Amino acid sequence: MNVVCLDLEGVLVPEIWIAFSKASGIPELKRTTRDEPDYDKLMKWRLGILKEHGLGLNEIRRVIETVDPMPGAREFLDQLREITQVIILSDTFTQFAAPLMKKLGWPTIFCNTLEVGEDGAVTGYRMRVEKSKLATVRALQSVGFDTIAAGDSYNDLGMIQASKAGFLFRSTQQIKLDHPELPAFEEYDELLAAIRAAL
């Protein structure tokens, strides 16, 4: 049995931190996992910037409420879910994901959790497991699933490379150059066709 594992940000919805960077006027927050392979380093840096500017979960969620899925993402996901099981594997947080999952038709998502103070300040975060995307793919494979994975960033490479078929989607030029062995697509219909062929 197959299960498709998709990244969220950059694949189905815009990057949340980039949207928040624009809304808050803090250009440093544009840095994402496309730029920084070390997620722990990236998150600690982000939390430092939030603290410095006195910003917390409430301000971030107000921006997330205005973020819509990428054009064609909901239709792509609906078509994909008609032919196979789909799980979104994301390094985002449950507190960020709910408004976006509603707009995508409530797909299954495995993600992480923020630690938030009573005043709304983001004090830390808890990863589900180390290297959560790769760990989840390995766990699915251990119970008899064949995985097919797609993503755009450094933190997606593990699950893509470990799957029976893996694809880059709207990735950076650098990641595509570093991994010429991975098929890379820019349009949902191309990705859907590649997944269908791999099923």
PDB file of C-alpha atoms in Angstrom:
ATOM      1  CA  MET A   1       0.000   0.000   0.000  1.00  0.00           C
ATOM      2  CA  ASN A   2       1.214   3.494  -0.860  1.00  0.00           C
ATOM      3  CA  VAL A   3       1.137   6.698   1.120  1.00  0.00           C
ATOM      4  CA  VAL A   4       2.211  10.072  -0.229  1.00  0.00           C
ATOM      5  CA  CYS A   5       4.103  12.332   2.170  1.00  0.00           C
ATOM      6  CA  LEU A   6       4.054  16.022   1.282  1.00  0.00           C
ATOM      7  CA  ASP A   7       5.772  19.017   2.764  1.00  0.00           C
ATOM      8  CA  LEU A   8       3.438  21.920   3.586  1.00  0.00           C
ATOM      9  CA  GLU A   9       5.144  25.297   3.285  1.00  0.00           C
ATOM     10  CA  GLY A  10       6.469  26.084  -0.158  1.00  0.00           C
ATOM     11  CA  VAL A  11       4.522  23.136  -1.591  1.00  0.00           C
ATOM     12  CA  LEU A  12       0.874  23.703  -0.644  1.00  0.00           C
ATOM     13  CA  VAL A  13       0.915  27.042   1.155  1.00  0.00           C
ATOM     14  CA  PRO A  14       3.293  30.015   1.133  1.00  0.00           C
ATOM     15  CA  GLU A  15       6.059  30.117   3.726  1.00  0.00           C
ATOM     16  CA  ILE A  16       4.468  31.316   6.980  1.00  0.00           C
ATOM     17  CA  TRP A  17       7.605  33.011   8.250  1.00  0.00           C
ATOM     18  CA  ILE A  18       8.028  34.931   4.983  1.00  0.00           C
ATOM     19  CA  ALA A  19       4.413  36.133   5.219  1.00  0.00           C
ATOM     20  CA  PHE A  20       5.024  37.176   8.830  1.00  0.00           C
ATOM     21  CA  SER A  21       8.270  38.869   7.844  1.00  0.00           C
ATOM     22  CA  LYS A  22       6.418  41.019   5.312  1.00  0.00           C
ATOM     23  CA  ALA A  23       3.544  41.801   7.688  1.00  0.00           C
ATOM     24  CA  SER A  24       5.831  42.681  10.610  1.00  0.00           C
ATOM     25  CA  GLY A  25       8.418  44.547   8.565  1.00  0.00           C
ATOM     26  CA  ILE A  26      11.231  42.347   9.934  1.00  0.00           C
ATOM     27  CA  PRO A  27      13.245  41.199   6.894  1.00  0.00           C
ATOM     28  CA  GLU A  28      15.418  38.788   8.922  1.00  0.00           C
ATOM     29  CA  LEU A  29      12.424  36.487   9.395  1.00  0.00           C
ATOM     30  CA  LYS A  30      12.423  35.669   5.671  1.00  0.00           C
ATOM     31  CA  ARG A  31      15.079  33.027   6.342  1.00  0.00           C
ATOM     32  CA  THR A  32      13.617  29.510   5.984  1.00  0.00           C
ATOM     33  CA  THR A  33      14.686  25.866   5.693  1.00  0.00           C
ATOM     34  CA  ARG A  34      15.452  26.619   2.048  1.00  0.00           C
ATOM     35  CA  ASP A  35      18.326  28.770   3.335  1.00  0.00           C
ATOM     36  CA  GLU A  36      19.303  27.076   6.607  1.00  0.00           C
ATOM     37  CA  PRO A  37      19.692  23.271   6.788  1.00  0.00           C
ATOM     38  CA  ASP A  38      19.950  23.281  10.615  1.00  0.00           C
ATOM     39  CA  TYR A  39      16.341  23.588  11.810  1.00  0.00           C
ATOM     40  CA  ASP A  40      17.225  23.933  15.499  1.00  0.00           C
ATOM     41  CA  LYS A  41      19.603  26.795  14.726  1.00  0.00           C
ATOM     42  CA  LEU A  42      16.951  28.463  12.544  1.00  0.00           C
ATOM     43  CA  MET A  43      14.192  28.211  15.161  1.00  0.00           C
ATOM     44  CA  LYS A  44      16.350  29.495  18.016  1.00  0.00           C
ATOM     45  CA  TRP A  45      17.301  32.453  15.829  1.00  0.00           C
ATOM     46  CA  ARG A  46      13.617  33.120  14.993  1.00  0.00           C
ATOM     47  CA  LEU A  47      12.581  32.957  18.658  1.00  0.00           C
ATOM     48  CA  GLY A  48      15.314  35.441  19.523  1.00  0.00           C
ATOM     49  CA  ILE A  49      13.991  37.892  16.927  1.00  0.00           C
ATOM     50  CA  LEU A  50      10.391  37.491  18.200  1.00  0.00           C
ATOM     51  CA  LYS A  51      11.532  38.185  21.767  1.00  0.00           C
ATOM     52  CA  GLU A  52      13.586  41.196  20.673  1.00  0.00           C
ATOM     53  CA  HIS A  53      10.542  42.734  18.961  1.00  0.00           C
ATOM     54  CA  GLY A  54       7.993  41.733  21.624  1.00  0.00           C
ATOM     55  CA  LEU A  55       6.012  39.588  19.178  1.00  0.00           C
ATOM     56  CA  GLY A  56       4.226  36.341  19.994  1.00  0.00           C
ATOM     57  CA  LEU A  57       1.763  33.728  18.836  1.00  0.00           C
ATOM     58  CA  ASN A  58      -1.216  36.089  18.599  1.00  0.00           C
ATOM     59  CA  GLU A  59       0.556  38.362  16.114  1.00  0.00           C
ATOM     60  CA  ILE A  60       1.716  35.393  14.036  1.00  0.00           C
ATOM     61  CA  ARG A  61      -1.748  33.793  13.975  1.00  0.00           C
ATOM     62  CA  ARG A  62      -3.352  37.024  12.780  1.00  0.00           C
ATOM     63  CA  VAL A  63      -1.045  36.884   9.761  1.00  0.00           C
ATOM     64  CA  ILE A  64      -1.666  33.143   9.202  1.00  0.00           C
ATOM     65  CA  GLU A  65      -5.432  33.827   9.031  1.00  0.00           C
ATOM     66  CA  THR A  66      -4.741  35.948   5.927  1.00  0.00           C
ATOM     67  CA  VAL A  67      -2.595  33.297   4.180  1.00  0.00           C
ATOM     68  CA  ASP A  68      -4.297  31.241   1.473  1.00  0.00           C
ATOM     69  CA  PRO A  69      -3.088  27.993  -0.126  1.00  0.00           C
ATOM     70  CA  MET A  70      -1.103  28.388  -3.315  1.00  0.00           C
ATOM     71  CA  PRO A  71      -3.268  28.581  -6.441  1.00  0.00           C
ATOM     72  CA  GLY A  72      -4.219  25.034  -7.431  1.00  0.00           C
ATOM     73  CA  ALA A  73      -3.015  23.444  -4.165  1.00  0.00           C
ATOM     74  CA  ARG A  74      -6.457  22.477  -2.834  1.00  0.00           C
ATOM     75  CA  GLU A  75      -7.449  20.956  -6.186  1.00  0.00           C
ATOM     76  CA  PHE A  76      -4.143  19.065  -6.411  1.00  0.00           C
ATOM     77  CA  LEU A  77      -4.588  17.699  -2.908  1.00  0.00           C
ATOM     78  CA  ASP A  78      -8.205  16.697  -3.586  1.00  0.00           C
ATOM     79  CA  GLN A  79      -7.199  14.841  -6.762  1.00  0.00           C
ATOM     80  CA  LEU A  80      -4.323  13.129  -4.979  1.00  0.00           C
ATOM     81  CA  ARG A  81      -6.505  12.022  -2.064  1.00  0.00           C
ATOM     82  CA  GLU A  82      -8.930  10.399  -4.519  1.00  0.00           C
ATOM     83  CA  ILE A  83      -6.227   7.965  -5.650  1.00  0.00           C
ATOM     84  CA  THR A  84      -4.057   7.367  -2.560  1.00  0.00           C
ATOM     85  CA  GLN A  85      -3.502   8.125   1.119  1.00  0.00           C
ATOM     86  CA  VAL A  86      -1.784  11.449   1.833  1.00  0.00           C
ATOM     87  CA  ILE A  87      -0.044  12.718   4.959  1.00  0.00           C
ATOM     88  CA  ILE A  88       1.430  16.201   5.240  1.00  0.00           C
ATOM     89  CA  LEU A  89       4.742  16.083   7.104  1.00  0.00           C
ATOM     90  CA  SER A  90       5.730  19.550   8.233  1.00  0.00           C
ATOM     91  CA  ASP A  91       8.159  21.213  10.597  1.00  0.00           C
ATOM     92  CA  THR A  92       5.513  23.854  11.293  1.00  0.00           C
ATOM     93  CA  PHE A  93       3.506  23.842  14.517  1.00  0.00           C
ATOM     94  CA  THR A  94       0.007  22.776  15.500  1.00  0.00           C
ATOM     95  CA  GLN A  95      -0.705  26.369  16.551  1.00  0.00           C
ATOM     96  CA  PHE A  96       0.104  27.573  13.024  1.00  0.00           C
ATOM     97  CA  ALA A  97      -1.445  24.760  10.996  1.00  0.00           C
ATOM     98  CA  ALA A  98      -5.167  24.743  11.861  1.00  0.00           C
ATOM     99  CA  PRO A  99      -6.311  27.741   9.749  1.00  0.00           C
ATOM    100  CA  LEU A 100      -4.349  26.389   6.783  1.00  0.00           C
ATOM    101  CA  MET A 101      -5.701  22.835   7.165  1.00  0.00           C
ATOM    102  CA  LYS A 102      -9.241  24.228   7.107  1.00  0.00           C
ATOM    103  CA  LYS A 103      -8.529  25.971   3.789  1.00  0.00           C
ATOM    104  CA  LEU A 104      -7.032  22.722   2.403  1.00  0.00           C
ATOM    105  CA  GLY A 105     -10.033  20.563   3.369  1.00  0.00           C
ATOM    106  CA  TRP A 106      -8.629  19.142   6.633  1.00  0.00           C
ATOM    107  CA  PRO A 107      -5.917  16.759   5.348  1.00  0.00           C
ATOM    108  CA  THR A 108      -3.914  14.762   7.890  1.00  0.00           C
ATOM    109  CA  ILE A 109      -0.849  16.639   9.129  1.00  0.00           C
ATOM    110  CA  PHE A 110       1.976  15.573  11.417  1.00  0.00           C
ATOM    111  CA  CYS A 111       3.848  18.588  12.798  1.00  0.00           C
ATOM    112  CA  ASN A 112       5.442  20.021  15.930  1.00  0.00           C
ATOM    113  CA  THR A 113       4.306  22.103  18.914  1.00  0.00           C
ATOM    114  CA  LEU A 114       5.224  25.552  20.167  1.00  0.00           C
ATOM    115  CA  GLU A 115       5.706  26.278  23.847  1.00  0.00           C
ATOM    116  CA  VAL A 116       3.722  29.441  24.576  1.00  0.00           C
ATOM    117  CA  GLY A 117       3.501  31.494  27.760  1.00  0.00           C
ATOM    118  CA  GLU A 118       0.250  32.834  29.208  1.00  0.00           C
ATOM    119  CA  ASP A 119       1.060  36.208  27.653  1.00  0.00           C
ATOM    120  CA  GLY A 120       1.316  34.635  24.183  1.00  0.00           C
ATOM    121  CA  ALA A 121       5.112  34.821  24.061  1.00  0.00           C
ATOM    122  CA  VAL A 122       6.691  31.902  22.203  1.00  0.00           C
ATOM    123  CA  THR A 123       9.182  30.485  24.696  1.00  0.00           C
ATOM    124  CA  GLY A 124      10.304  27.362  22.854  1.00  0.00           C
ATOM    125  CA  TYR A 125       9.225  24.458  20.687  1.00  0.00           C
ATOM    126  CA  ARG A 126       8.971  20.679  20.822  1.00  0.00           C
ATOM    127  CA  MET A 127       9.770  18.511  17.831  1.00  0.00           C
ATOM    128  CA  ARG A 128       7.721  15.296  17.571  1.00  0.00           C
ATOM    129  CA  VAL A 129      10.924  13.331  17.061  1.00  0.00           C
ATOM    130  CA  GLU A 130      14.387  14.116  15.752  1.00  0.00           C
ATOM    131  CA  LYS A 131      14.437  14.386  11.930  1.00  0.00           C
ATOM    132  CA  SER A 132      10.657  14.039  12.074  1.00  0.00           C
ATOM    133  CA  LYS A 133       9.984  13.762   8.341  1.00  0.00           C
ATOM    134  CA  LEU A 134      12.531  11.000   7.766  1.00  0.00           C
ATOM    135  CA  ALA A 135      11.531   9.270  11.022  1.00  0.00           C
ATOM    136  CA  THR A 136       7.862   9.268   9.981  1.00  0.00           C
ATOM    137  CA  VAL A 137       8.640   7.855   6.541  1.00  0.00           C
ATOM    138  CA  ARG A 138      10.749   5.112   8.118  1.00  0.00           C
ATOM    139  CA  ALA A 139       7.945   4.334  10.593  1.00  0.00           C
ATOM    140  CA  LEU A 140       5.375   4.111   7.788  1.00  0.00           C
ATOM    141  CA  GLN A 141       7.680   1.789   5.860  1.00  0.00           C
ATOM    142  CA  SER A 142       8.126  -0.389   8.959  1.00  0.00           C
ATOM    143  CA  VAL A 143       4.378  -1.114   9.016  1.00  0.00           C
ATOM    144  CA  GLY A 144       4.172  -2.036   5.351  1.00  0.00           C
ATOM    145  CA  PHE A 145       3.666   1.223   3.483  1.00  0.00           C
ATOM    146  CA  ASP A 146       5.563   2.263   0.373  1.00  0.00           C
ATOM    147  CA  THR A 147       6.188   5.994   0.587  1.00  0.00           C
ATOM    148  CA  ILE A 148       6.306   8.605  -2.138  1.00  0.00           C
ATOM    149  CA  ALA A 149       7.509  12.027  -0.979  1.00  0.00           C
ATOM    150  CA  ALA A 150       7.729  15.575  -2.287  1.00  0.00           C
ATOM    151  CA  GLY A 151       9.113  18.768  -0.813  1.00  0.00           C
ATOM    152  CA  ASP A 152      11.111  21.885  -1.526  1.00  0.00           C
ATOM    153  CA  SER A 153      13.685  22.342   1.238  1.00  0.00           C
ATOM    154  CA  TYR A 154      16.772  20.868   2.881  1.00  0.00           C
ATOM    155  CA  ASN A 155      14.656  19.343   5.660  1.00  0.00           C
ATOM    156  CA  ASP A 156      12.653  17.373   3.050  1.00  0.00           C
ATOM    157  CA  LEU A 157      15.640  15.630   1.478  1.00  0.00           C
ATOM    158  CA  GLY A 158      15.718  12.766   3.994  1.00  0.00           C
ATOM    159  CA  MET A 159      12.125  11.694   3.382  1.00  0.00           C
ATOM    160  CA  ILE A 160      12.468  12.184  -0.384  1.00  0.00           C
ATOM    161  CA  GLN A 161      15.635  10.099  -0.633  1.00  0.00           C
ATOM    162  CA  ALA A 162      14.279   7.342   1.650  1.00  0.00           C
ATOM    163  CA  SER A 163      11.062   6.882  -0.340  1.00  0.00           C
ATOM    164  CA  LYS A 164      10.448   4.544  -3.268  1.00  0.00           C
ATOM    165  CA  ALA A 165       9.879   7.690  -5.339  1.00  0.00           C
ATOM    166  CA  GLY A 166      10.772  11.240  -4.347  1.00  0.00           C
ATOM    167  CA  PHE A 167      10.411  14.628  -5.976  1.00  0.00           C
ATOM    168  CA  LEU A 168      11.472  18.214  -5.517  1.00  0.00           C
ATOM    169  CA  PHE A 169       8.662  20.724  -5.972  1.00  0.00           C
ATOM    170  CA  ARG A 170       9.295  24.442  -6.492  1.00  0.00           C
ATOM    171  CA  SER A 171      12.672  24.039  -4.852  1.00  0.00           C
ATOM    172  CA  THR A 172      15.670  26.355  -4.990  1.00  0.00           C
ATOM    173  CA  GLN A 173      18.189  26.331  -7.796  1.00  0.00           C
ATOM    174  CA  GLN A 174      20.902  25.362  -5.315  1.00  0.00           C
ATOM    175  CA  ILE A 175      19.054  22.302  -4.002  1.00  0.00           C
ATOM    176  CA  LYS A 176      18.258  21.212  -7.565  1.00  0.00           C
ATOM    177  CA  LEU A 177      21.936  21.611  -8.535  1.00  0.00           C
ATOM    178  CA  ASP A 178      23.048  19.695  -5.452  1.00  0.00           C
ATOM    179  CA  HIS A 179      20.602  16.842  -6.196  1.00  0.00           C
ATOM    180  CA  PRO A 180      20.331  16.386  -9.969  1.00  0.00           C
ATOM    181  CA  GLU A 181      19.198  12.785  -9.356  1.00  0.00           C
ATOM    182  CA  LEU A 182      15.861  14.022  -7.957  1.00  0.00           C
ATOM    183  CA  PRO A 183      13.116  14.868 -10.460  1.00  0.00           C
ATOM    184  CA  ALA A 184      12.100  18.498  -9.973  1.00  0.00           C
ATOM    185  CA  PHE A 185       8.742  20.000 -10.883  1.00  0.00           C
ATOM    186  CA  GLU A 186       7.180  23.457 -10.829  1.00  0.00           C
ATOM    187  CA  GLU A 187       3.516  22.698 -11.593  1.00  0.00           C
ATOM    188  CA  TYR A 188       0.955  20.613  -9.717  1.00  0.00           C
ATOM    189  CA  ASP A 189      -0.166  18.696 -12.801  1.00  0.00           C
ATOM    190  CA  GLU A 190       3.442  17.573 -13.398  1.00  0.00           C
ATOM    191  CA  LEU A 191       3.816  16.448  -9.792  1.00  0.00           C
ATOM    192  CA  LEU A 192       0.462  14.644  -9.858  1.00  0.00           C
ATOM    193  CA  ALA A 193       1.441  12.798 -13.043  1.00  0.00           C
ATOM    194  CA  ALA A 194       4.782  11.768 -11.511  1.00  0.00           C
ATOM    195  CA  ILE A 195       3.090  10.487  -8.355  1.00  0.00           C
ATOM    196  CA  ARG A 196       0.486   8.578 -10.392  1.00  0.00           C
ATOM    197  CA  ALA A 197       3.283   6.916 -12.370  1.00  0.00           C
ATOM    198  CA  ALA A 198       5.014   5.897  -9.124  1.00  0.00           C
ATOM    199  CA  LEU A 199       1.927   4.371  -7.483  1.00  0.00           C
TER     200      LEU A 199
END
